[in-house]
XYZ file of C-alpha atoms in Angstrom:
562
model
C 85.181 -18.030 -123.704
C 84.628 -20.977 -121.574
C 87.170 -21.861 -118.911
C 89.545 -24.884 -119.098
C 88.376 -27.752 -117.127
C 90.434 -29.334 -114.518
C 92.691 -32.000 -115.746
C 90.906 -34.617 -113.526
C 87.984 -34.074 -115.869
C 89.952 -35.422 -118.736
C 91.231 -38.543 -116.927
C 87.747 -39.440 -116.040
C 86.327 -39.239 -119.390
C 89.371 -41.096 -120.991
C 89.311 -43.587 -118.236
C 86.916 -46.131 -119.919
C 84.599 -46.063 -117.026
C 87.569 -46.132 -114.435
C 89.808 -48.885 -116.270
C 92.613 -46.482 -117.256
C 95.763 -48.286 -117.497
C 95.499 -49.808 -114.062
C 96.154 -53.308 -115.041
C 99.431 -52.201 -116.871
C 100.277 -50.249 -113.631
C 99.594 -53.408 -111.402
C 101.933 -55.435 -113.507
C 104.579 -52.911 -113.606
C 107.197 -54.384 -111.223
C 109.738 -51.659 -111.974
C 107.945 -49.123 -109.515
C 105.667 -49.394 -106.385
C 103.628 -46.620 -107.729
C 101.041 -46.067 -110.561
C 101.382 -43.392 -113.448
C 99.834 -40.010 -112.530
C 96.692 -40.452 -114.542
C 96.060 -43.899 -112.537
C 96.911 -42.141 -109.199
C 93.735 -40.461 -109.638
C 91.646 -43.458 -110.899
C 92.690 -45.811 -108.113
C 90.691 -43.542 -105.845
C 87.387 -44.663 -107.289
C 88.393 -48.194 -106.434
C 88.824 -47.015 -102.721
C 92.859 -46.563 -102.811
C 95.033 -43.728 -102.051
C 98.667 -43.871 -103.241
C 100.940 -42.623 -100.242
C 104.574 -42.809 -99.198
C 106.179 -43.010 -95.891
C 107.370 -39.546 -95.453
C 109.348 -40.489 -92.430
C 111.621 -42.246 -94.753
C 111.680 -39.903 -97.536
C 115.065 -38.504 -97.118
C 116.589 -41.841 -96.087
C 115.340 -43.319 -99.415
C 116.411 -40.411 -101.522
C 120.045 -40.558 -99.835
C 119.991 -44.138 -101.139
C 118.932 -43.078 -104.450
C 115.604 -45.028 -104.029
C 112.056 -44.072 -105.066
C 109.840 -43.067 -102.212
C 108.369 -46.072 -100.132
C 105.308 -46.293 -101.875
C 102.275 -47.970 -100.385
C 98.507 -47.590 -100.593
C 95.574 -46.825 -98.461
C 92.498 -49.024 -98.781
C 88.925 -47.631 -97.301
C 86.309 -50.348 -97.427
C 82.703 -49.857 -98.091
C 80.671 -50.412 -95.070
C 77.451 -48.457 -95.127
C 76.425 -47.901 -91.501
C 79.627 -49.669 -90.263
C 78.153 -52.950 -89.404
C 80.079 -56.289 -89.874
C 79.942 -59.659 -88.314
C 82.428 -61.260 -86.034
C 83.415 -63.639 -88.814
C 83.942 -60.588 -91.003
C 86.007 -58.899 -88.337
C 88.356 -61.927 -88.158
C 88.995 -61.909 -91.979
C 89.647 -57.943 -91.511
C 92.055 -58.821 -88.851
C 93.791 -61.503 -90.781
C 94.193 -59.489 -93.922
C 95.723 -56.423 -91.667
C 98.023 -58.952 -90.189
C 99.395 -60.672 -93.462
C 98.929 -58.404 -96.273
C 99.708 -54.670 -94.796
C 102.949 -53.236 -93.821
C 101.257 -51.191 -90.828
C 99.455 -54.234 -89.291
C 96.774 -52.051 -88.018
C 93.153 -51.503 -88.548
C 92.147 -47.867 -88.432
C 88.508 -46.739 -88.050
C 87.694 -43.764 -89.780
C 85.280 -40.777 -89.534
C 83.226 -42.257 -92.439
C 82.246 -45.194 -90.150
C 84.370 -47.795 -91.836
C 87.912 -49.152 -91.764
C 90.944 -48.543 -93.821
C 94.305 -50.352 -94.075
C 97.605 -48.541 -94.436
C 100.813 -49.747 -95.941
C 99.638 -51.940 -98.547
C 102.307 -52.475 -101.239
C 101.391 -52.557 -104.774
C 102.329 -56.373 -105.331
C 99.821 -57.178 -102.545
C 96.930 -55.059 -103.804
C 95.124 -57.731 -105.597
C 95.477 -60.083 -102.889
C 93.727 -57.556 -100.529
C 90.825 -57.015 -102.746
C 90.392 -60.749 -103.353
C 90.653 -61.595 -99.797
C 88.184 -59.306 -98.387
C 85.711 -59.851 -101.157
C 85.952 -63.673 -101.094
C 86.557 -64.393 -97.614
C 84.525 -61.434 -96.087
C 82.167 -60.254 -98.710
C 83.560 -56.609 -98.400
C 84.584 -54.280 -101.135
C 86.062 -50.876 -101.552
C 84.085 -49.708 -104.617
C 83.553 -45.951 -104.640
C 84.935 -45.148 -100.961
C 86.988 -42.492 -102.513
C 86.808 -40.361 -105.926
C 84.381 -38.304 -107.302
C 81.214 -40.460 -106.282
C 79.158 -41.001 -103.490
C 81.061 -42.344 -100.777
C 80.480 -44.533 -97.838
C 77.104 -43.645 -96.627
C 77.149 -43.355 -92.753
C 74.181 -43.314 -90.406
C 73.416 -42.891 -86.544
C 75.098 -45.925 -84.452
C 73.250 -45.226 -81.184
C 72.478 -48.683 -79.977
C 69.714 -47.836 -77.568
C 66.915 -47.102 -80.198
C 67.528 -50.542 -81.827
C 64.452 -50.795 -84.015
C 65.139 -47.064 -85.481
C 68.671 -47.856 -85.728
C 68.055 -50.970 -87.925
C 65.686 -48.723 -90.065
C 68.161 -45.927 -90.580
C 70.980 -48.767 -91.199
C 68.747 -50.559 -93.713
C 68.141 -47.240 -95.620
C 71.924 -46.193 -95.223
C 72.783 -49.582 -97.393
C 69.954 -49.138 -99.696
C 71.418 -45.494 -100.556
C 75.043 -46.862 -100.809
C 73.811 -49.611 -103.252
C 71.820 -47.190 -105.518
C 75.044 -44.974 -106.002
C 77.367 -48.026 -106.861
C 78.740 -48.154 -110.324
C 77.218 -50.230 -113.082
C 80.626 -50.605 -114.593
C 82.410 -53.767 -114.253
C 85.614 -52.291 -114.012
C 86.375 -53.107 -110.337
C 85.437 -57.021 -110.986
C 87.721 -56.946 -114.060
C 90.785 -55.325 -112.509
C 90.883 -56.634 -109.032
C 88.799 -59.907 -108.819
C 89.844 -61.251 -112.051
C 86.349 -60.977 -113.419
C 85.111 -61.382 -116.886
C 85.680 -58.575 -119.077
C 82.497 -56.715 -120.507
C 82.152 -56.320 -124.255
C 79.344 -54.575 -124.647
C 79.191 -50.510 -124.449
C 78.755 -49.708 -120.621
C 76.708 -46.804 -119.342
C 76.508 -45.205 -116.054
C 73.052 -43.576 -115.722
C 73.618 -41.524 -112.695
C 77.208 -40.667 -113.232
C 77.429 -40.821 -116.951
C 81.318 -40.775 -118.037
C 82.111 -37.740 -116.178
C 81.224 -38.722 -112.504
C 80.751 -36.088 -110.132
C 82.721 -32.803 -109.981
C 84.083 -33.815 -106.463
C 83.582 -36.167 -103.621
C 80.223 -36.531 -102.367
C 79.108 -37.614 -98.706
C 75.778 -38.700 -97.388
C 74.582 -39.300 -93.811
C 71.441 -40.538 -92.371
C 70.784 -39.214 -88.664
C 68.438 -40.189 -85.908
C 67.862 -37.424 -83.419
C 68.625 -36.585 -80.535
C 72.078 -37.844 -81.412
C 74.362 -36.101 -83.967
C 76.883 -38.673 -84.087
C 77.427 -38.416 -87.934
C 78.241 -34.758 -87.743
C 75.401 -33.644 -90.296
C 77.158 -30.521 -91.384
C 80.171 -32.571 -92.633
C 78.244 -33.923 -95.531
C 76.743 -32.907 -98.896
C 73.503 -34.510 -98.307
C 71.827 -35.645 -95.002
C 68.575 -37.340 -94.140
C 67.427 -36.347 -90.536
C 64.929 -39.123 -89.194
C 61.466 -37.122 -88.051
C 60.394 -39.197 -85.282
C 56.753 -39.199 -83.860
C 55.310 -41.826 -81.562
C 58.518 -43.687 -81.563
C 58.218 -44.094 -85.311
C 60.187 -42.432 -88.399
C 57.673 -40.692 -90.358
C 59.927 -39.308 -92.999
C 63.245 -37.138 -93.261
C 64.273 -33.577 -93.463
C 66.798 -33.102 -96.294
C 69.808 -30.987 -95.430
C 72.059 -30.199 -98.531
C 75.298 -28.487 -98.980
C 77.481 -28.852 -95.813
C 81.277 -29.401 -95.893
C 84.283 -28.553 -94.030
C 86.998 -28.337 -96.334
C 88.933 -25.116 -97.373
C 92.115 -24.042 -98.898
C 94.878 -22.016 -96.875
C 95.129 -18.470 -98.213
C 92.068 -18.672 -100.503
C 89.326 -16.774 -98.753
C 86.845 -18.008 -101.690
C 86.813 -21.227 -99.758
C 85.272 -21.984 -96.324
C 83.537 -24.621 -94.349
C 79.780 -24.188 -94.660
C 76.714 -25.459 -92.847
C 74.020 -27.108 -94.728
C 70.433 -25.825 -95.556
C 67.336 -27.627 -94.655
C 65.435 -27.886 -97.765
C 62.430 -29.543 -95.854
C 60.403 -32.664 -95.236
C 59.934 -35.823 -97.554
C 58.076 -39.108 -96.819
C 60.488 -42.282 -96.317
C 59.633 -43.804 -99.605
C 60.970 -40.707 -101.455
C 64.454 -40.721 -100.194
C 66.207 -42.455 -103.043
C 64.153 -40.353 -105.602
C 65.548 -37.170 -103.700
C 68.932 -38.481 -103.117
C 69.293 -39.076 -106.906
C 68.069 -35.740 -107.793
C 70.528 -34.005 -105.405
C 73.504 -36.002 -106.732
C 72.479 -35.440 -110.455
C 71.993 -31.694 -109.771
C 75.304 -31.565 -108.254
C 76.561 -33.578 -111.312
C 75.412 -31.060 -113.863
C 75.717 -27.789 -112.023
C 78.845 -28.373 -109.810
C 81.989 -26.574 -110.822
C 84.786 -28.606 -112.765
C 87.209 -26.069 -113.243
C 88.751 -25.686 -109.788
C 88.854 -28.605 -107.496
C 88.799 -26.293 -104.619
C 85.373 -24.904 -105.528
C 83.716 -28.409 -106.803
C 81.772 -29.488 -103.785
C 77.985 -29.013 -103.366
C 78.428 -26.273 -100.945
C 79.797 -23.950 -103.615
C 77.217 -25.023 -106.129
C 74.523 -23.668 -103.649
C 76.701 -20.463 -103.294
C 76.987 -20.075 -106.904
C 73.564 -20.822 -108.081
C 71.476 -19.941 -105.108
C 69.737 -22.250 -102.464
C 66.346 -21.705 -104.087
C 67.548 -22.769 -107.684
C 69.161 -25.896 -106.596
C 66.202 -26.819 -104.327
C 63.613 -26.359 -107.299
C 65.988 -28.285 -109.575
C 65.859 -31.085 -107.022
C 62.002 -31.173 -106.896
C 61.908 -31.049 -110.698
C 64.165 -33.912 -111.068
C 62.731 -36.009 -108.238
C 58.943 -34.952 -108.748
C 58.898 -34.468 -105.045
C 57.785 -31.082 -103.313
C 59.544 -30.391 -99.933
C 57.209 -29.780 -97.236
C 57.938 -27.616 -94.114
C 60.862 -29.072 -92.125
C 59.722 -31.553 -89.453
C 60.464 -30.885 -85.990
C 63.650 -32.431 -84.172
C 66.103 -31.481 -81.826
C 69.951 -32.555 -81.587
C 71.057 -32.844 -77.887
C 74.404 -34.530 -78.276
C 76.764 -36.108 -80.412
C 79.765 -38.340 -79.919
C 79.279 -42.025 -78.871
C 78.043 -43.005 -75.497
C 81.034 -45.071 -74.045
C 80.157 -48.097 -71.985
C 77.207 -50.491 -71.659
C 73.679 -49.693 -72.769
C 70.606 -51.813 -72.787
C 68.719 -51.738 -75.929
C 65.012 -51.999 -76.565
C 65.642 -55.627 -77.713
C 66.980 -56.516 -74.181
C 70.473 -57.041 -75.904
C 73.375 -55.272 -74.289
C 75.549 -53.030 -76.393
C 79.307 -51.996 -75.515
C 80.713 -48.986 -77.042
C 84.354 -48.850 -76.519
C 86.681 -45.952 -77.228
C 89.579 -46.338 -79.412
C 91.914 -43.335 -79.438
C 92.383 -42.195 -82.978
C 90.439 -45.055 -84.277
C 93.973 -47.202 -84.540
C 93.670 -50.699 -83.560
C 96.944 -52.422 -83.043
C 98.657 -54.040 -80.036
C 100.259 -51.391 -78.114
C 102.347 -52.031 -74.989
C 100.097 -52.783 -72.197
C 97.060 -52.592 -74.433
C 96.693 -55.354 -77.014
C 93.492 -53.937 -78.842
C 93.874 -55.924 -81.903
C 94.663 -59.308 -80.505
C 91.832 -58.599 -77.830
C 89.218 -57.945 -80.390
C 90.046 -61.037 -82.166
C 89.507 -62.981 -78.888
C 86.008 -61.042 -78.737
C 85.035 -62.039 -82.106
C 85.652 -65.390 -81.524
C 83.045 -65.815 -78.921
C 80.707 -62.822 -79.873
C 77.186 -63.684 -80.944
C 76.210 -60.125 -82.432
C 77.719 -57.642 -84.554
C 80.391 -55.115 -84.514
C 79.249 -51.578 -85.610
C 81.874 -48.901 -86.356
C 81.035 -45.252 -85.473
C 81.529 -42.142 -87.343
C 83.802 -41.167 -84.209
C 86.551 -43.565 -84.760
C 84.973 -45.993 -82.154
C 83.380 -49.371 -81.928
C 80.148 -50.848 -80.712
C 80.103 -54.603 -79.725
C 76.460 -55.038 -80.334
C 73.603 -57.134 -79.637
C 75.328 -59.077 -76.611
C 72.849 -61.406 -74.582
C 72.743 -61.003 -70.944
C 74.354 -64.630 -70.603
C 77.561 -63.329 -72.444
C 77.848 -59.751 -70.945
C 80.299 -60.556 -68.140
C 82.617 -62.516 -70.441
C 82.859 -59.905 -73.269
C 83.571 -57.261 -70.607
C 86.320 -59.475 -68.960
C 88.061 -59.645 -72.368
C 87.507 -56.021 -73.287
C 89.070 -54.935 -69.891
C 92.152 -57.468 -70.342
C 93.109 -55.899 -73.783
C 92.505 -52.157 -72.792
C 89.272 -51.720 -74.711
C 87.674 -50.661 -71.359
C 89.663 -48.186 -69.230
C 87.775 -46.555 -66.565
C 90.733 -44.123 -66.204
C 89.676 -42.286 -69.631
C 88.776 -38.802 -69.156
C 85.676 -37.252 -70.657
C 88.091 -34.838 -72.425
C 89.921 -37.848 -74.126
C 86.586 -39.261 -75.432
C 85.887 -35.732 -76.854
C 88.999 -35.458 -78.832
C 89.876 -36.756 -82.311
C 92.242 -36.457 -85.199
C 92.694 -37.382 -88.745
C 95.634 -39.878 -89.723
C 97.890 -37.130 -91.353
C 101.860 -37.766 -91.013
C 103.488 -40.096 -91.857
C 101.476 -41.394 -94.655
C 98.859 -38.766 -95.893
C 100.283 -36.709 -98.923
C 98.358 -33.697 -98.075
C 99.402 -33.588 -94.522
C 101.073 -30.272 -93.481
C 101.374 -31.093 -89.803
C 100.948 -33.921 -87.310
C 97.471 -34.926 -86.364
C 97.095 -38.497 -84.930
C 100.561 -38.494 -83.340
C 100.118 -34.961 -82.025
C 96.369 -35.590 -80.310
C 97.477 -37.941 -77.355
C 99.913 -35.385 -76.080
C 97.785 -32.379 -76.668
C 94.928 -34.157 -74.914
C 97.146 -34.625 -71.925
C 97.825 -30.892 -72.069
C 94.302 -30.148 -72.215
C 93.527 -32.424 -69.312
C 96.121 -30.797 -67.105
C 94.809 -27.166 -67.901
C 91.368 -28.470 -66.937
C 92.676 -29.735 -63.567
C 94.720 -26.608 -63.009
C 91.729 -24.417 -63.531
C 89.701 -26.738 -60.988
C 87.271 -28.092 -63.699
C 88.936 -31.535 -64.318
C 85.557 -33.089 -64.941
C 84.671 -30.638 -67.785
C 85.515 -31.316 -71.479
C 85.620 -29.546 -74.753
C 85.207 -30.865 -78.079
C 88.770 -30.908 -79.332
C 89.829 -31.833 -82.747
C 92.948 -31.913 -85.095
C 93.356 -32.066 -88.854
C 96.706 -32.118 -90.427
C 95.596 -29.945 -93.448
C 92.606 -27.999 -94.419
C 90.540 -30.673 -96.085
C 88.964 -31.457 -92.911
C 88.790 -35.154 -92.411
C 89.283 -34.730 -88.689
C 86.000 -32.439 -88.587
C 88.019 -29.753 -86.871
C 85.623 -27.261 -88.274
C 82.863 -28.461 -86.107
C 84.953 -28.534 -82.681
C 85.010 -26.123 -79.790
C 88.680 -26.052 -80.225
C 89.721 -26.882 -83.788
C 93.232 -27.282 -84.798
C 94.231 -27.103 -88.705
C 97.954 -28.078 -89.718
C 99.778 -25.248 -91.401
C 103.278 -26.530 -91.324
C 105.305 -28.965 -89.145
C 104.660 -28.089 -85.580
C 102.158 -25.201 -86.464
C 98.614 -24.891 -86.653
C 95.672 -22.272 -87.175
C 93.643 -22.094 -83.795
C 89.655 -21.976 -84.545
C 87.302 -21.362 -81.575
C 83.490 -21.288 -81.250
C 81.937 -24.288 -82.505
C 79.248 -25.894 -80.172
C 78.736 -29.064 -78.329
C 76.188 -30.558 -80.750
C 78.082 -29.753 -84.007
C 75.694 -27.170 -85.410
C 78.067 -24.026 -85.369
C 81.335 -23.478 -87.058
C 84.252 -22.225 -85.286
C 86.267 -19.253 -86.352
C 90.175 -18.623 -86.717
C 91.480 -17.139 -83.384
C 95.134 -17.332 -84.071
C 97.083 -18.128 -87.211
C 100.210 -20.353 -87.807
C 101.220 -20.839 -83.898
C 103.432 -23.272 -82.568
C 102.502 -26.153 -80.009
C 103.671 -24.284 -76.988
C 101.686 -21.081 -78.068
C 98.699 -23.541 -78.504
C 98.870 -24.692 -74.697
C 99.623 -21.074 -73.280
C 96.766 -19.823 -75.423
C 94.347 -22.287 -74.131
C 95.602 -21.916 -70.472
C 94.578 -18.477 -70.406
C 91.173 -19.179 -72.345
C 90.358 -22.304 -70.167
C 91.259 -20.141 -66.962
C 88.694 -17.424 -68.057
C 86.057 -19.994 -68.868
C 86.395 -21.564 -65.419
C 86.149 -18.204 -63.633
C 83.602 -16.348 -65.877
C 81.139 -18.744 -67.380
C 77.499 -18.967 -66.857
C 75.923 -22.082 -65.094
C 76.389 -24.958 -67.458
C 77.972 -22.804 -70.200
C 80.004 -24.952 -72.551
C 83.370 -23.364 -73.854
C 82.236 -22.660 -77.430
C 79.229 -20.871 -76.171
C 81.557 -18.871 -73.623
C 83.989 -17.624 -76.103
C 81.335 -16.163 -78.267
C 79.355 -14.651 -75.403
C 82.425 -13.229 -73.801
C 83.422 -11.541 -77.047
C 86.670 -13.558 -77.487
C 85.595 -14.678 -81.094
C 82.783 -13.717 -83.232
C 79.962 -16.185 -84.031
C 80.079 -17.552 -87.581
C 76.329 -17.393 -88.776
C 76.766 -17.280 -92.562
C 79.918 -18.836 -93.473
C 80.438 -16.920 -96.692
C 80.173 -13.696 -95.026
C 81.453 -14.308 -91.395
C 84.264 -17.100 -91.603
C 87.079 -14.730 -92.533
C 85.400 -11.395 -91.367
C-alpha cells in the first residue's frame, strides 16, 4: 500500500498553478492573515506569513488575533542592483513596511519584514514597476534565488558566473501567469497552462542552487542542493564541477534527519550547465520524497536511491556524461571587508553589516547613509551570501567620497573585530514562526562574550567561525561553522563543534539543550585549551577534532549522531 502524501502536495495540485484563493484572501478585510492552504501558496510568490511573537500575549489579552504581517524576499540572482534600484528598495521599506528595515540574507538578496496584508499589492507593484524587481519563486517548493561568488577582485570571472546565475534563475521561473495576475493586476490567462519543468506538482521541497568561483567558498556550497564550481585554467573558466545533495536542515529528536555535504558528480563544459541543472531538478522532482516534508530535500533522495542511481538518471536526462572532476581548491570563505582593486581598475568596497540588518541605529545610520551613497555612486551594489554588501565599481575619482560617506554612517568601522566579521545568525524571533530561540538578537552579545574569551586567553586577534540559527532548519548555516548553535527552546541551544574554516566539514553536537551561561563557560574552557595546546596556525575547528574533544563527521548519515 502506498503511503499517504503530505497535504502540501494536495495544495499544490489543486492550486491552479499557484493561484488558489489568494485573490479572495487579499480582499478579505476581516483578518490580517490568509486561509491555511493559501499560507503555503504565498511562499511560491516570495512571501511568508508571520506574526510578532513579542506581542502575542498582549494581543490575546485584548482578544485580538495575532499581529499578522508578511516577509517578502526579492529575487536577485547574484545579488546585484543599481543605485537607482537601491533607492527604490529603501523607499518601499520606509513607506510600506512596519519594520522599516532592509534585511540582507544568506541567499544573496534582501527581504522586508512587517508588511501588512493591506500593503502587499503595493509592495509588489512598487518593486516591479519602479525597480524591476520581483519575488517570484524565492520560497516554496521550487528553485529559489540562485547565488554566486561575489568576490570583486576577479571582475571578469565574476561577471561570467553572475551572468550564469541569472541564466539559471530565469530558466527555472514559472510559465504560469499567476504572479502577474494576482499581484500586478495582469491580464488573466484563459488558455490551459503548463509547467514543463515543475508540472502541477512542483518539487517535493525547496531547492537551492549556487555558482562558486574558487578559491572562495563564500556561497557555502554545502548548503545547497546543486552547486556549479568553476574550474579555472589560465585565468579562464573551462567548465564546472557539479556538486549535488548538500543541505543543512534537520529535525530535533529525529535521527533520520541530518545535515549533509554534497557529492561531486564530475566535470561538465560550460555550455551544458542548463541541461544538467534541469536534469538534476527534474530527477529530484520525480524521485524525491513527498510523504514527509522532513525527508523531502535532495540530500535524502541521494541517500534513499543511491548516489550512482541519481547521477546516472541525470546523465540520461541531460545527455551529458560527467567527466572526472576538475582540480580546484577553496582557501577561504566569508567576505573580504574593505577596499580591493579589481582587474578592471575599479575599486570595490565590501562593508560589514551585522546580521544583514540595514536600519538607522543610534550612532550608526546605516540605512540613510546608504541612500546618500546611492545618490552619488556610479557603479552597482552587490549583496553577498554572508549578509554583507559590496559597493562595487567605484572609479578612482569617487573613492575618497564613498569612503567618507561610508565612515560617517558607520558602514566602515575600524574597530570591528575579525571575530565579529566571522559571526552570523538567522532572523529568528520575534517574527519567524519556526524559531525556538533567539538568533539575530542574541548574536551581538554572544560575539562580545567570545571576543572577551579570546582576549582573556591571549589570542584576541584570532577568530572562529561562529553561527547561530534559531531552529534546526539551518538558515543561519550553523552546520558549516566551527562553533554552531541551534535553538532548542527560549535561551537554550544545542552546541556543535568541529566545522572548518573553508566550509567543507560538518560540526557535531558537543552539548545538548544548554543555557547561555553554560555556552559561555564551555567556550571559555575550550578556547583556553585551543590557545594553550594548538599546533602552529591550527584553527579552532581542526583543534577540537585533533584533540579528541569531538569526533569528525566524515559520512553524515553514519557519523553525525554516532
